[in-house]
Short mmCIF file of C-alpha atoms in Angstrom, two decimals:
data_model
loop_
_atom_site.label_atom_id
_atom_site.label_comp_id
_atom_site.label_asym_id
_atom_site.label_seq_id
_atom_site.Cartn_x
_atom_site.Cartn_y
_atom_site.Cartn_z
CA UNK A 69 -43.53 21.28 3.78
CA UNK A 70 -41.91 18.92 6.23
CA UNK A 71 -38.18 18.28 6.29
CA UNK A 72 -38.72 14.79 4.88
CA UNK A 73 -40.75 16.13 1.95
CA UNK A 74 -38.12 18.81 1.36
CA UNK A 75 -35.38 16.19 1.30
CA UNK A 76 -37.36 14.02 -1.13
CA UNK A 77 -37.82 17.03 -3.41
CA UNK A 78 -34.07 17.76 -3.30
CA UNK A 79 -33.35 14.08 -3.99
CA UNK A 80 -35.59 14.16 -7.08
CA UNK A 81 -33.91 17.34 -8.31
CA UNK A 82 -30.49 15.72 -7.82
CA UNK A 83 -31.49 12.57 -9.73
CA UNK A 84 -32.83 14.68 -12.60
CA UNK A 85 -29.61 16.72 -12.79
CA UNK A 86 -27.35 13.64 -12.68
CA UNK A 87 -29.49 11.96 -15.35
CA UNK A 88 -29.05 14.94 -17.69
CA UNK A 89 -25.34 15.64 -17.28
CA UNK A 90 -23.79 12.14 -16.81
CA UNK A 91 -20.23 13.42 -16.69
CA UNK A 92 -18.94 11.74 -13.51
CA UNK A 93 -16.73 8.70 -13.38
CA UNK A 94 -18.22 7.58 -10.07
CA UNK A 95 -21.81 8.74 -10.28
CA UNK A 96 -23.01 6.62 -7.37
CA UNK A 97 -20.39 8.12 -5.05
CA UNK A 98 -21.37 11.65 -6.15
CA UNK A 99 -25.06 10.93 -5.51
CA UNK A 100 -24.47 9.36 -2.09
CA UNK A 101 -22.19 12.18 -0.91
CA UNK A 102 -24.56 14.92 -2.12
CA UNK A 103 -27.59 13.22 -0.54
CA UNK A 104 -25.76 12.92 2.76
CA UNK A 105 -24.86 16.62 2.59
CA UNK A 106 -28.45 17.64 1.73
CA UNK A 107 -29.75 15.56 4.62
CA UNK A 108 -27.41 17.34 7.05
CA UNK A 109 -27.54 20.81 5.45
CA UNK A 110 -31.01 21.38 3.94
CA UNK A 111 -30.13 25.03 3.15
CA UNK A 112 -28.25 23.83 0.05
CA UNK A 113 -29.90 22.94 -3.25
CA UNK A 114 -28.54 20.90 -6.19
CA UNK A 115 -28.22 22.73 -9.50
CA UNK A 116 -26.36 22.37 -12.75
CA UNK A 117 -24.22 24.89 -14.54
CA UNK A 118 -20.90 25.49 -16.26
CA UNK A 119 -17.81 26.49 -14.36
CA UNK A 120 -15.92 27.38 -17.55
CA UNK A 121 -16.63 29.63 -20.52
CA UNK A 122 -16.48 28.62 -24.14
CA UNK A 123 -18.54 27.74 -27.20
CA UNK A 124 -19.70 24.44 -25.66
CA UNK A 125 -19.25 24.54 -21.88
CA UNK A 126 -19.74 21.34 -19.92
CA UNK A 127 -22.49 21.45 -17.32
CA UNK A 128 -21.63 19.99 -13.95
CA UNK A 129 -23.39 19.70 -10.61
CA UNK A 130 -23.05 22.38 -7.96
CA UNK A 131 -24.74 23.09 -4.65
CA UNK A 132 -26.05 26.60 -4.05
CA UNK A 133 -27.27 27.92 -0.74
CA UNK A 134 -25.93 28.84 2.64
CA UNK A 135 -23.67 27.35 5.28
CA UNK A 136 -24.80 28.11 8.85
CA UNK A 137 -22.21 29.53 11.24
CA UNK A 138 -22.28 30.72 14.84
CA UNK A 139 -20.43 33.96 15.55
CA UNK A 140 -20.58 35.54 19.01
CA UNK A 141 -23.40 33.13 19.92
CA UNK A 142 -25.54 34.38 17.02
CA UNK A 143 -26.30 32.21 14.00
CA UNK A 144 -25.65 33.55 10.50
CA UNK A 145 -25.76 32.05 7.03
CA UNK A 146 -22.85 32.34 4.61
CA UNK A 147 -23.87 32.06 0.93
CA UNK A 148 -21.74 29.56 -0.95
CA UNK A 149 -21.54 27.59 -4.16
CA UNK A 150 -19.84 24.18 -4.07
CA UNK A 151 -18.93 22.86 -7.52
CA UNK A 152 -18.58 19.11 -7.97
CA UNK A 153 -16.00 18.71 -10.74
CA UNK A 154 -15.91 15.74 -13.10
CA UNK A 155 -12.97 14.10 -11.31
CA UNK A 156 -14.78 13.98 -7.94
CA UNK A 157 -14.16 12.21 -5.54
CA UNK A 158 -10.57 11.77 -6.77
CA UNK A 159 -10.14 15.55 -6.88
CA UNK A 160 -11.62 17.99 -4.35
CA UNK A 161 -14.65 20.16 -5.14
CA UNK A 162 -14.26 23.90 -5.71
CA UNK A 163 -16.03 26.08 -3.15
CA UNK A 164 -16.91 29.75 -3.60
CA UNK A 165 -18.29 32.27 -1.16
CA UNK A 166 -20.99 34.21 -3.08
CA UNK A 167 -21.92 37.33 -1.13
CA UNK A 168 -25.42 38.70 -1.71
CA UNK A 169 -26.57 42.31 -1.82
CA UNK A 170 -25.17 44.25 1.11
CA UNK A 171 -22.22 41.92 1.62
CA UNK A 172 -18.63 41.90 0.41
CA UNK A 173 -15.83 39.43 0.92
CA UNK A 174 -13.62 40.46 3.82
CA UNK A 175 -10.30 41.67 2.37
CA UNK A 176 -7.21 39.62 3.15
CA UNK A 177 -9.27 36.80 4.60
CA UNK A 178 -7.07 33.85 5.41
CA UNK A 179 -9.30 31.20 3.81
CA UNK A 180 -11.15 33.12 1.05
CA UNK A 181 -9.55 35.20 -1.67
CA UNK A 182 -11.03 38.30 -3.28
CA UNK A 183 -12.80 36.17 -5.91
CA UNK A 184 -14.52 34.04 -3.30
CA UNK A 185 -12.42 30.89 -3.82
CA UNK A 186 -12.24 28.94 -0.57
CA UNK A 187 -8.86 27.61 0.60
CA UNK A 188 -8.80 25.04 3.39
CA UNK A 189 -6.29 22.45 4.61
CA UNK A 190 -9.11 19.94 4.24
CA UNK A 191 -9.13 20.64 0.49
CA UNK A 192 -5.36 20.68 0.09
CA UNK A 193 -5.11 17.24 1.77
CA UNK A 194 -8.18 15.82 0.04
CA UNK A 195 -8.38 12.02 -0.12
CA UNK A 196 -11.07 10.13 -2.01
CA UNK A 197 -11.18 7.39 0.61
CA UNK A 198 -11.57 9.58 3.71
CA UNK A 199 -13.04 12.93 2.58
CA UNK A 200 -16.58 13.87 1.59
CA UNK A 201 -18.85 16.88 1.11
CA UNK A 202 -20.48 16.70 4.55
CA UNK A 203 -17.15 16.91 6.33
CA UNK A 204 -16.09 19.76 3.98
CA UNK A 205 -19.18 21.84 4.85
CA UNK A 206 -18.69 21.10 8.55
CA UNK A 207 -15.08 22.30 8.25
CA UNK A 208 -16.21 25.46 6.41
CA UNK A 209 -18.80 26.13 9.12
CA UNK A 210 -16.23 25.77 11.88
CA UNK A 211 -13.59 27.91 10.14
CA UNK A 212 -16.08 30.62 9.13
CA UNK A 213 -17.49 30.69 12.68
CA UNK A 214 -14.03 31.65 13.91
CA UNK A 215 -13.45 34.17 11.13
CA UNK A 216 -16.45 35.02 8.90
CA UNK A 217 -15.45 35.58 5.27
CA UNK A 218 -17.95 38.39 4.49
CA UNK A 219 -18.86 41.72 5.99
CA UNK A 220 -21.17 44.62 5.36
CA UNK A 221 -20.47 46.56 2.19
CA UNK A 222 -21.25 50.00 3.73
CA UNK A 223 -18.66 52.55 2.54
CA UNK A 224 -19.35 55.19 5.23
CA UNK A 225 -16.47 55.34 7.74
CA UNK A 226 -17.33 55.65 11.44
CA UNK A 227 -17.54 59.29 12.68
CA UNK A 228 -14.88 60.75 14.94
CA UNK A 229 -15.60 60.37 18.65
CA UNK A 230 -14.58 62.82 21.34
CA UNK A 231 -11.55 61.76 23.37
CA UNK A 232 -12.40 59.30 26.07
CA UNK A 233 -15.71 58.36 24.44
CA UNK A 234 -16.16 55.01 22.78
CA UNK A 235 -18.12 54.55 19.61
CA UNK A 236 -21.44 52.78 19.87
CA UNK A 237 -20.88 50.42 16.93
CA UNK A 238 -22.45 47.13 16.00
CA UNK A 239 -20.81 43.96 17.33
CA UNK A 240 -18.71 42.11 14.77
CA UNK A 241 -21.28 39.47 13.90
CA UNK A 242 -21.18 37.08 10.98
CA UNK A 243 -17.63 38.05 10.12
CA UNK A 244 -18.61 41.68 9.44
CA UNK A 245 -16.38 44.48 10.82
CA UNK A 246 -18.08 46.92 13.20
CA UNK A 247 -20.13 49.59 11.39
CA UNK A 248 -21.76 52.76 12.64
CA UNK A 249 -25.37 51.96 13.52
CA UNK A 250 -26.71 55.54 13.52
CA UNK A 251 -28.80 56.45 10.51
CA UNK A 252 -27.76 53.92 7.86
CA UNK A 253 -28.00 55.28 4.34
CA UNK A 254 -31.31 54.51 2.64
CA UNK A 255 -31.40 51.82 0.01
CA UNK A 256 -32.41 53.40 -3.28
CA UNK A 257 -33.54 50.04 -4.56
CA UNK A 258 -36.01 49.56 -1.81
CA UNK A 259 -36.18 46.82 0.74
CA UNK A 260 -35.86 43.39 -0.89
CA UNK A 261 -36.44 40.09 0.86
CA UNK A 262 -33.13 38.66 2.05
CA UNK A 263 -32.99 34.98 2.97
CA UNK A 264 -29.99 35.58 5.23
CA UNK A 265 -30.11 36.99 8.75
CA UNK A 266 -29.69 40.72 9.11
CA UNK A 267 -28.51 41.04 12.70
CA UNK A 268 -25.99 43.81 12.75
CA UNK A 269 -26.05 44.32 8.97
CA UNK A 270 -27.41 47.77 8.04
CA UNK A 271 -28.92 48.08 4.55
CA UNK A 272 -26.21 49.07 2.13
CA UNK A 273 -25.94 50.43 -1.36
CA UNK A 274 -26.19 47.61 -3.94
CA UNK A 275 -23.00 46.85 -5.80
CA UNK A 276 -21.56 44.31 -8.18
CA UNK A 277 -19.93 41.24 -6.76
CA UNK A 278 -17.70 38.46 -8.06
CA UNK A 279 -18.64 36.79 -11.33
CA UNK A 280 -20.68 33.64 -11.16
CA UNK A 281 -20.06 31.02 -13.84
CA UNK A 282 -22.78 28.93 -15.28
CA UNK A 283 -26.49 29.30 -14.71
CA UNK A 284 -26.49 30.34 -11.04
CA UNK A 285 -29.70 31.66 -9.57
CA UNK A 286 -30.22 32.85 -6.01
CA UNK A 287 -31.01 30.37 -3.32
CA UNK A 288 -34.74 29.79 -3.36
CA UNK A 289 -35.45 32.10 -6.37
CA UNK A 290 -35.62 31.71 -10.13
CA UNK A 291 -34.30 35.03 -11.44
CA UNK A 292 -31.02 36.89 -11.11
CA UNK A 293 -32.61 39.89 -9.35
CA UNK A 294 -32.64 38.25 -5.88
CA UNK A 295 -29.99 38.35 -3.21
CA UNK A 296 -27.37 36.78 -5.47
CA UNK A 297 -25.44 39.25 -7.65
CA UNK A 298 -25.93 39.21 -11.44
CA UNK A 299 -23.25 37.82 -13.69
CA UNK A 300 -20.57 40.19 -14.84
CA UNK A 301 -17.03 41.31 -14.22
CA UNK A 302 -15.85 41.70 -10.69
CA UNK A 303 -14.97 45.36 -9.90
CA UNK A 304 -12.62 46.37 -7.10
CA UNK A 305 -14.48 47.17 -3.90
CA UNK A 306 -13.56 49.00 -0.76
CA UNK A 307 -10.30 50.70 0.00
CA UNK A 308 -8.28 47.62 -0.89
CA UNK A 309 -7.00 47.05 -4.43
CA UNK A 310 -8.22 43.89 -6.17
CA UNK A 311 -6.02 40.93 -5.46
CA UNK A 312 -5.88 37.54 -7.04
CA UNK A 313 -3.76 34.87 -5.39
CA UNK A 314 -1.87 32.40 -7.50
CA UNK A 315 -4.03 29.64 -8.83
CA UNK A 316 -4.50 26.94 -6.24
CA UNK A 317 -3.45 24.49 -8.89
CA UNK A 318 -0.30 26.24 -10.09
CA UNK A 319 3.22 24.90 -10.20
CA UNK A 320 3.66 22.65 -7.23
CA UNK A 321 4.68 19.19 -6.23
CA UNK A 322 2.42 16.30 -7.29
CA UNK A 323 1.20 15.76 -3.75
CA UNK A 324 -0.08 19.33 -3.33
CA UNK A 325 -3.19 20.89 -4.78
CA UNK A 326 -2.65 24.33 -3.26
CA UNK A 327 0.42 26.54 -2.90
CA UNK A 328 2.81 24.78 -0.49
CA UNK A 329 4.09 28.04 0.94
CA UNK A 330 0.69 28.84 2.44
CA UNK A 331 -0.42 25.43 3.74
CA UNK A 332 -3.66 25.55 1.74
CA UNK A 333 -4.32 29.26 2.48
CA UNK A 334 -4.42 32.10 -0.07
CA UNK A 335 -1.44 34.49 -0.11
CA UNK A 336 -1.68 37.37 2.33
CA UNK A 337 0.95 39.77 0.97
CA UNK A 338 0.03 40.17 -2.70
CA UNK A 339 -1.80 43.42 -3.41
CA UNK A 340 -1.63 44.25 -7.14
CA UNK A 341 -2.38 41.18 -9.28
CA UNK A 342 -4.39 40.67 -12.41
CA UNK A 343 -7.72 38.86 -12.23
CA UNK A 344 -7.42 35.26 -13.39
CA UNK A 345 -10.41 33.59 -14.96
CA UNK A 346 -11.61 30.68 -12.80
CA UNK A 347 -11.90 28.72 -16.03
CA UNK A 348 -8.12 28.54 -15.99
CA UNK A 349 -8.32 27.37 -12.39
CA UNK A 350 -10.74 24.62 -13.39
CA UNK A 351 -8.55 23.55 -16.32
CA UNK A 352 -5.51 23.50 -14.10
CA UNK A 353 -7.50 21.54 -11.56
CA UNK A 354 -8.36 18.88 -14.13
CA UNK A 355 -4.80 18.89 -15.49
CA UNK A 356 -3.33 18.61 -12.00
CA UNK A 357 -5.80 15.84 -11.14
CA UNK A 358 -4.80 13.85 -14.22
CA UNK A 359 -1.11 14.50 -13.49
CA UNK A 360 -1.53 13.29 -9.93
CA UNK A 361 -3.38 10.17 -11.06
CA UNK A 362 -0.73 9.36 -13.68
CA UNK A 363 2.05 9.97 -11.17
CA UNK A 364 0.27 7.86 -8.56
CA UNK A 365 -0.20 5.07 -11.09
CA UNK A 366 3.43 5.37 -12.21
CA UNK A 367 4.55 5.29 -8.58
CA UNK A 368 2.41 2.22 -7.94
CA UNK A 369 3.65 0.60 -11.17
CA UNK A 370 7.24 1.45 -10.24
CA UNK A 371 6.74 -0.12 -6.80
CA UNK A 372 5.26 -3.25 -8.36
CA UNK A 373 8.07 -3.49 -10.90
CA UNK A 374 10.66 -2.94 -8.16
CA UNK A 375 9.17 -5.75 -6.10
CA UNK A 376 8.99 -7.96 -9.20
CA UNK A 377 12.63 -7.20 -10.10
CA UNK A 378 13.71 -7.87 -6.52
CA UNK A 379 11.90 -11.19 -6.62
CA UNK A 380 13.47 -12.09 -9.97
CA UNK A 381 16.92 -11.12 -8.69
CA UNK A 382 16.41 -13.30 -5.62
CA UNK A 383 15.26 -16.15 -7.86
CA UNK A 384 18.30 -15.61 -10.11
CA UNK A 385 20.64 -15.78 -7.11
CA UNK A 386 18.94 -18.95 -5.90
CA UNK A 387 19.24 -20.47 -9.38
CA UNK A 388 22.94 -19.57 -9.52
CA UNK A 389 23.53 -21.22 -6.14
CA UNK A 390 21.57 -24.27 -7.25
CA UNK A 391 23.58 -24.35 -10.49
CA UNK A 392 26.85 -24.52 -8.51
CA UNK A 393 25.43 -27.29 -6.31
CA UNK A 394 24.23 -29.21 -9.38
CA UNK A 395 27.66 -28.84 -10.98
CA UNK A 396 29.30 -30.27 -7.86
CA UNK A 397 26.87 -33.16 -7.89
CA UNK A 398 27.56 -33.71 -11.59
CA UNK A 399 31.31 -33.85 -10.93
CA UNK A 400 30.77 -36.35 -8.07
CA UNK A 401 28.59 -38.49 -10.34
CA UNK A 402 31.27 -38.40 -13.05
CA UNK A 403 33.85 -39.61 -10.52
CA UNK A 404 31.53 -42.38 -9.36
CA UNK A 405 30.91 -43.38 -12.98
CA UNK A 406 34.65 -43.59 -13.64
CA UNK A 407 35.11 -45.74 -10.53
CA UNK A 408 32.23 -47.98 -11.51
CA UNK A 409 33.63 -48.34 -15.03
CA UNK A 410 36.95 -49.37 -13.52
CA UNK A 411 35.23 -51.87 -11.21
CA UNK A 412 33.22 -53.30 -14.09
CA UNK A 413 36.38 -53.73 -16.11
CA UNK A 414 38.07 -55.56 -13.24
CA UNK A 415 35.06 -57.83 -12.67
CA UNK A 416 34.89 -58.53 -16.34
CA UNK A 417 38.53 -59.64 -16.36
CA UNK A 418 37.95 -61.84 -13.28
CA UNK A 419 34.88 -63.34 -14.91
CA UNK A 420 36.85 -64.09 -18.06
CA UNK A 421 39.64 -65.75 -16.03
CA UNK A 422 37.13 -67.85 -14.09
CA UNK A 423 35.40 -68.87 -17.27
CA UNK A 424 38.71 -69.85 -18.82
CA UNK A 425 39.64 -71.93 -15.71
CA UNK A 426 36.30 -73.68 -15.78
CA UNK A 427 36.73 -74.50 -19.42
CA UNK A 428 40.15 -75.91 -18.76
CA UNK A 429 39.09 -78.03 -15.76
CA UNK A 430 35.72 -79.17 -17.01
CA UNK A 431 36.16 -82.86 -17.70
CA UNK A 432 32.52 -83.66 -17.94
CA UNK A 433 30.63 -86.56 -16.29
CA UNK A 434 29.94 -87.28 -12.58
CA UNK A 435 32.15 -85.55 -9.98
CA UNK A 436 32.89 -87.49 -6.74
CA UNK A 437 33.09 -85.02 -3.85
CA UNK A 438 35.19 -87.38 -1.73
CA UNK A 439 37.63 -87.87 -4.54
CA UNK A 440 37.95 -84.11 -5.03
CA UNK A 441 38.72 -83.55 -1.33
CA UNK A 442 41.17 -86.49 -1.03
CA UNK A 443 44.83 -85.33 -0.79
CA UNK A 444 46.88 -86.08 -3.91
CA UNK A 445 50.31 -86.53 -2.26
CA UNK A 446 51.84 -87.63 1.06
CA UNK A 447 52.61 -84.11 2.26
CA UNK A 448 49.06 -82.95 1.59
CA UNK A 449 47.66 -85.97 3.37
CA UNK A 450 49.99 -85.43 6.37
CA UNK A 451 49.09 -81.72 6.43
CA UNK A 452 45.38 -82.54 6.51
CA UNK A 453 45.76 -84.79 9.53
CA UNK A 454 48.06 -82.38 11.38
CA UNK A 455 45.59 -79.49 10.96
CA UNK A 456 42.75 -81.70 12.25
CA UNK A 457 44.76 -82.77 15.29
CA UNK A 458 45.78 -79.15 16.04
CA UNK A 459 42.13 -78.11 15.98
CA UNK A 460 41.17 -80.99 18.32
CA UNK A 461 43.88 -80.00 20.83
CA UNK A 462 42.59 -76.40 20.74
CA UNK A 463 39.08 -77.61 21.56
CA UNK A 464 40.40 -79.81 24.39
CA UNK A 465 42.21 -76.89 26.02
CA UNK A 466 38.99 -74.84 25.86
CA UNK A 467 36.93 -77.46 27.66
CA UNK A 468 39.68 -78.08 30.29
CA UNK A 469 39.60 -74.37 31.15
CA UNK A 470 35.83 -74.51 31.44
CA UNK A 471 36.02 -77.48 33.83
CA UNK A 472 38.56 -75.65 35.98
CA UNK A 473 36.30 -72.64 36.16
CA UNK A 474 33.31 -74.75 37.23
CA UNK A 475 35.40 -76.55 39.94
CA UNK A 476 35.17 -79.97 38.33
CA UNK A 477 38.93 -80.18 37.92
CA UNK A 478 41.72 -79.39 40.40
CA UNK A 479 44.55 -77.08 39.51
CA UNK A 480 47.37 -79.64 39.58
CA UNK A 481 45.61 -81.97 37.17
CA UNK A 482 44.70 -79.04 34.92
CA UNK A 483 48.29 -77.79 34.74
CA UNK A 484 49.72 -81.22 34.04
CA UNK A 485 47.24 -81.94 31.24
CA UNK A 486 47.61 -78.47 29.66
CA UNK A 487 51.41 -78.79 29.62
CA UNK A 488 51.24 -82.14 27.86
CA UNK A 489 48.70 -80.95 25.25
CA UNK A 490 50.53 -77.69 24.64
CA UNK A 491 53.80 -79.53 23.95
CA UNK A 492 52.05 -81.84 21.50
CA UNK A 493 50.28 -78.87 19.80
CA UNK A 494 53.58 -77.04 19.44
CA UNK A 495 55.15 -80.00 17.66
CA UNK A 496 52.23 -80.39 15.27
CA UNK A 497 52.25 -76.70 14.38
CA UNK A 498 55.99 -76.81 13.78
CA UNK A 499 55.46 -79.74 11.43
CA UNK A 500 52.65 -77.89 9.62
CA UNK A 501 54.96 -74.91 9.08
CA UNK A 502 57.71 -77.08 7.65
CA UNK A 503 55.25 -78.77 5.24
CA UNK A 504 54.08 -75.31 4.03
CA UNK A 505 57.65 -74.22 3.42
CA UNK A 506 58.42 -77.39 1.50
CA UNK A 507 55.30 -77.10 -0.64
CA UNK A 508 56.15 -73.48 -1.55
CA UNK A 509 59.73 -74.41 -2.21
CA UNK A 510 58.69 -77.24 -4.51
CA UNK A 511 56.58 -74.87 -6.59
#
């Protein structure tokens, strides 16, 4: 079967599983991320199963198979299960290391606890917009290449060596501590096909491993008798007591999904702890995911409301300032109205007086303009002529000055004429003043 045919087969299996479970909020994102992972890591297969126990467990999608690593320039395969929870991609998947026959989880591993739960900074800082399954598997491969999470399960300690002689042990390959290569104990169960490389791994006595939840069958097989361990309780193994780190979704701040004191790593100093059912971990995961979503939405809503309140406060301040300006304008308009009312009252009085004068002096008939302008007494008639003569003398002096300026008149003649006219004008103006005084006195 070619790689393309294998990928098409995996794609059909994935579509069938997603069609049957239909529990994901963003099914298209789940399908695209899983297909991208299967295209880059064909050693994984899509399956469905339940991560929790109960009368009616919910089946979800998980990927079973191996993650290739390179340790000491030799390639090994680490068996894993990657569970895609319902809240994916808004919450990170849950990854388990599932050792097969002849393997155990390395005690006190920095990134994998005794139950196989994988802890990585990539998971603790998971973001739906920038994280995906392919990058997660690549991170697991890189981290496990530096420090493999499993080792051989052989219980026989290495024999004592004479002083100055080094033991001829296996190289630490695939994350397995050095073991004595001479005469490995026979396997009472016989040699079984193992899909994982066996470089440096002597056959070991079969033993029970961590519990697997849901219908989990070995990679590439259809019965629980293959390289994957059967379901059941997880017994303590090796010289180390069983340890269970605090749930990765325990009490913590809303922005953390793993214990903050370990930076996404399982605790290193806890030795005697009770086994905690991963069902509780899954429930806490869902609860923490919902809490984070609600807190994120509340934070976003609070930010929006804060911005809205700030905008309303700014609008209120602007309205208050405009209200003061409008009040000032209203006061100015009131003052202008009072002034205009006063002016209208004065004009009305003047109009009434003019109307009354017209009524008193309206004699009716034709009005002779010359008769109206004709002086009524001797003083008025004399005053009219004196004013006309004064104006004529003023005009004469103007033109004499103009002639002098143009050179048409000599200075002596100009001075003589101006003196004569000025004397005459003085007398006329004195007479005009006396007539004014007499007219005012007569009134």
